[in-house]
């Protein structure tokens, strides 16, 4: 019975991923045609995120047939891969067909479900080797950061379209409203806290997730024309980019014992 279940899960993963790849070009095209908002990143950021993510997901499809990955795939991921990949495609379809608020609802649902899967694999099924880290945890880290970013940007777009719509003529510039300032502040704080959580929460040390958030801020600084938003986004992007590598710096310090030797030299008695 277990063999049938294992085969069923793996074949279903292949089928859903194949359909997803066939429609992925269209999805990326739609993704870059969002209405311009004051926190929209450059369209190139979405390609920067999804091209390596597609490659890693393809690697996961192959790696799931290895015996070392069976426990994580069957007991940890289960049908979540099928659900998340299907929901990713449907979120854009619902947004374009039924309006922003349906798209926002699905984006938030996608982010919440991915968060539960992310925490489950991190706590219960941590990486056993480098292959687990590359083909299972790495794509999930990138995907989780993307779902959080996607939910934030979709929510911001829905709020600004509803409360303070942008002019249809993009050459016109409207003054930023109170809802704009509040939405920008909240959106930035959510992304910054998420990036910190990738590194600091229970020594997670998720460098990839934090780098995705940093790249989003770089994209915002490139795309936007408002000086304050551009400068803040660029400053945050630089800080998060450097902060993302802090786990490597900590490991280097622990291995070399630089500060330990420095403190011991300070405590050493002076010889007369």
Coordinates of N, CA and C in Angstrom, one line a residue, residues 102-189:
X102 N -10.1 39.0 -5.0 CA -10.0 37.5 -5.1 C -8.6 37.1 -5.2
X103 N -7.8 37.8 -6.0 CA -6.4 37.5 -6.1 C -5.7 37.7 -4.8
X104 N -6.0 38.7 -4.0 CA -5.4 39.0 -2.7 C -5.7 37.8 -1.8
X105 N -7.0 37.4 -1.8 CA -7.4 36.3 -0.9 C -6.6 35.0 -1.2
X106 N -6.5 34.7 -2.5 CA -5.7 33.5 -2.8 C -4.2 33.7 -2.5
X107 N -3.7 34.9 -2.7 CA -2.3 35.1 -2.4 C -2.0 35.0 -0.9
X108 N -2.9 35.5 -0.1 CA -2.7 35.3 1.4 C -2.8 33.8 1.8
X109 N -3.8 33.2 1.2 CA -4.0 31.7 1.5 C -2.7 31.0 1.1
X110 N -2.2 31.3 -0.1 CA -1.0 30.7 -0.6 C 0.2 30.9 0.4
X111 N 0.3 32.1 0.9 CA 1.4 32.5 1.8 C 1.3 31.7 3.1
X112 N 0.0 31.7 3.6 CA -0.2 31.0 4.9 C 0.1 29.5 4.8
X113 N -0.4 28.9 3.7 CA -0.2 27.4 3.5 C 1.3 27.1 3.3
X114 N 2.0 28.0 2.6 CA 3.4 27.8 2.4 C 4.2 27.9 3.7
X115 N 3.8 28.8 4.5 CA 4.4 29.0 5.8 C 4.3 27.8 6.7
X116 N 3.1 27.2 6.7 CA 3.0 26.0 7.5 C 3.9 24.9 7.0
X117 N 3.9 24.7 5.7 CA 4.8 23.7 5.1 C 6.3 24.0 5.4
X118 N 6.7 25.3 5.3 CA 8.0 25.7 5.5 C 8.4 25.4 7.0
X119 N 7.6 25.7 7.9 CA 7.9 25.5 9.3 C 7.9 23.9 9.6
X120 N 7.0 23.2 9.0 CA 7.0 21.7 9.2 C 8.3 21.1 8.7
X121 N 8.8 21.5 7.5 CA 10.0 20.9 7.0 C 11.2 21.3 7.8
X122 N 11.2 22.6 8.3 CA 12.4 23.1 9.0 C 12.5 22.4 10.4
X123 N 11.3 22.2 11.0 CA 11.4 21.6 12.4 C 11.4 20.1 12.4
X124 N 10.6 19.5 11.6 CA 10.4 18.0 11.7 C 11.3 17.3 10.7
X125 N 11.5 17.9 9.5 CA 12.3 17.2 8.4 C 13.4 18.1 8.0
X126 N 14.4 18.4 8.8 CA 15.5 19.3 8.4 C 16.4 18.5 7.4
X127 N 17.2 19.3 6.7 CA 18.1 18.7 5.7 C 19.0 17.7 6.3
X128 N 19.1 16.5 5.7 CA 20.0 15.5 6.2 C 21.4 15.6 5.5
X129 N 21.4 16.2 4.4 CA 22.6 16.3 3.6 C 22.5 17.5 2.7
X130 N 23.6 17.7 1.9 CA 23.6 18.9 1.0 C 22.5 18.7 -0.1
X131 N 22.3 17.5 -0.5 CA 21.3 17.3 -1.6 C 19.9 17.7 -1.1
X132 N 19.6 17.4 0.2 CA 18.3 17.8 0.8 C 18.2 19.3 0.8
X133 N 19.3 20.0 1.2 CA 19.4 21.4 1.3 C 19.1 22.1 -0.1
X134 N 19.7 21.5 -1.2 CA 19.6 22.1 -2.5 C 18.3 21.8 -3.1
X135 N 17.8 20.6 -3.1 CA 16.7 20.2 -3.9 C 15.4 20.2 -3.2
X136 N 15.4 20.3 -1.9 CA 14.1 20.4 -1.1 C 14.0 21.7 -0.4
X137 N 15.0 22.0 0.4 CA 14.8 23.2 1.3 C 15.1 24.5 0.5
X138 N 16.0 24.5 -0.4 CA 16.3 25.7 -1.1 C 15.1 26.2 -2.0
X139 N 14.5 25.4 -2.8 CA 13.3 25.9 -3.5 C 12.2 26.3 -2.6
X140 N 12.0 25.6 -1.5 CA 11.0 26.0 -0.6 C 11.2 27.4 0.0
X141 N 12.5 27.7 0.3 CA 12.9 29.0 0.9 C 12.6 30.1 -0.1
X142 N 13.0 29.9 -1.3 CA 12.8 30.9 -2.3 C 11.3 31.1 -2.6
X143 N 10.6 30.0 -2.7 CA 9.1 30.0 -2.9 C 8.4 30.7 -1.8
X144 N 8.8 30.4 -0.5 CA 8.1 31.0 0.6 C 8.3 32.5 0.6
X145 N 9.5 32.9 0.4 CA 9.8 34.4 0.3 C 9.0 35.0 -0.8
X146 N 8.9 34.3 -1.9 CA 8.1 34.9 -3.0 C 6.6 35.0 -2.7
X147 N 6.0 34.0 -2.0 CA 4.6 34.0 -1.6 C 4.4 35.2 -0.7
X148 N 5.3 35.4 0.3 CA 5.1 36.5 1.2 C 5.1 37.9 0.4
X149 N 6.1 38.0 -0.4 CA 6.2 39.2 -1.2 C 5.0 39.4 -2.1
X150 N 4.6 38.3 -2.7 CA 3.4 38.4 -3.6 C 2.2 38.8 -2.9
X151 N 2.0 38.3 -1.7 CA 0.8 38.7 -0.9 C 0.8 40.1 -0.5
X152 N 2.0 40.6 -0.1 CA 2.2 42.0 0.3 C 1.9 42.9 -0.9
X153 N 2.5 42.7 -2.1 CA 2.3 43.5 -3.2 C 0.9 43.5 -3.7
X154 N 0.3 42.3 -3.7 CA -1.1 42.2 -4.2 C -2.0 43.0 -3.2
X155 N -1.8 42.8 -1.9 CA -2.6 43.6 -1.0 C -2.5 45.1 -1.1
X156 N -1.2 45.5 -1.3 CA -1.0 46.9 -1.5 C -1.7 47.4 -2.8
X157 N -1.6 46.7 -3.9 CA -2.3 47.1 -5.1 C -3.8 47.2 -4.9
X158 N -4.3 46.2 -4.2 CA -5.8 46.2 -4.0 C -6.2 47.4 -3.2
X159 N -5.4 47.8 -2.1 CA -5.8 48.9 -1.3 C -5.7 50.2 -2.1
X160 N -4.6 50.4 -2.8 CA -4.4 51.6 -3.6 C -5.4 51.8 -4.7
X161 N -5.7 50.6 -5.4 CA -6.7 50.7 -6.5 C -8.1 51.1 -5.9
X162 N -8.4 50.5 -4.7 CA -9.7 50.8 -4.2 C -9.9 52.1 -3.5
X163 N -8.9 52.5 -2.6 CA -9.0 53.7 -1.9 C -8.4 54.9 -2.6
X164 N -7.3 54.7 -3.4 CA -6.7 55.9 -4.0 C -6.2 55.4 -5.4
X165 N -7.1 55.3 -6.3 CA -6.7 54.7 -7.7 C -5.7 55.6 -8.4
X166 N -4.8 55.0 -9.1 CA -3.8 55.7 -9.9 C -4.5 56.2 -11.2
X167 N -4.0 57.3 -11.7 CA -4.6 57.8 -13.0 C -4.3 56.8 -14.1
X168 N -5.3 56.7 -15.1 CA -5.1 55.8 -16.2 C -3.9 56.3 -17.1
X169 N -3.7 57.6 -17.1 CA -2.6 58.1 -17.9 C -1.3 58.0 -17.0
X170 N -0.4 57.2 -17.3 CA 0.7 57.0 -16.4 C 1.7 58.2 -16.4
X171 N 1.5 59.1 -17.4 CA 2.4 60.3 -17.4 C 2.0 61.3 -16.3
X172 N 0.7 61.1 -15.8 CA 0.3 62.0 -14.7 C 0.8 61.4 -13.4
X173 N 1.1 62.3 -12.5 CA 1.6 61.9 -11.2 C 0.6 62.4 -10.1
X174 N 0.0 61.5 -9.4 CA -0.9 62.0 -8.3 C -0.1 62.1 -7.0
X175 N -0.6 63.0 -6.1 CA 0.0 63.1 -4.8 C -0.3 61.9 -4.0
X176 N 0.7 61.5 -3.2 CA 0.5 60.3 -2.3 C -0.5 60.7 -1.2
X177 N -1.4 59.8 -1.0 CA -2.4 59.9 0.1 C -2.0 59.3 1.4
X178 N -2.8 59.5 2.4 CA -2.5 58.9 3.7 C -2.4 57.4 3.7
X179 N -3.4 56.8 2.9 CA -3.4 55.4 2.8 C -2.1 54.9 2.1
X180 N -1.6 55.7 1.2 CA -0.3 55.3 0.5 C 0.8 55.2 1.5
X181 N 1.0 56.3 2.4 CA 2.1 56.3 3.3 C 1.9 55.1 4.3
X182 N 0.7 54.9 4.8 CA 0.5 53.8 5.8 C 0.8 52.5 5.1
X183 N 0.3 52.3 3.9 CA 0.5 51.0 3.2 C 2.0 50.7 2.9
X184 N 2.7 51.8 2.5 CA 4.1 51.6 2.2 C 4.9 51.2 3.5
X185 N 4.6 51.9 4.6 CA 5.3 51.6 5.8 C 5.0 50.2 6.3
X186 N 3.7 49.8 6.3 CA 3.3 48.5 6.7 C 4.0 47.4 5.8
X187 N 3.9 47.6 4.5 CA 4.5 46.7 3.6 C 6.0 46.5 3.8
X188 N 6.7 47.6 3.9 CA 8.1 47.5 4.1 C 8.4 46.8 5.4
X189 N 7.7 47.1 6.5 CA 7.9 46.5 7.8 C 7.7 45.0 7.7

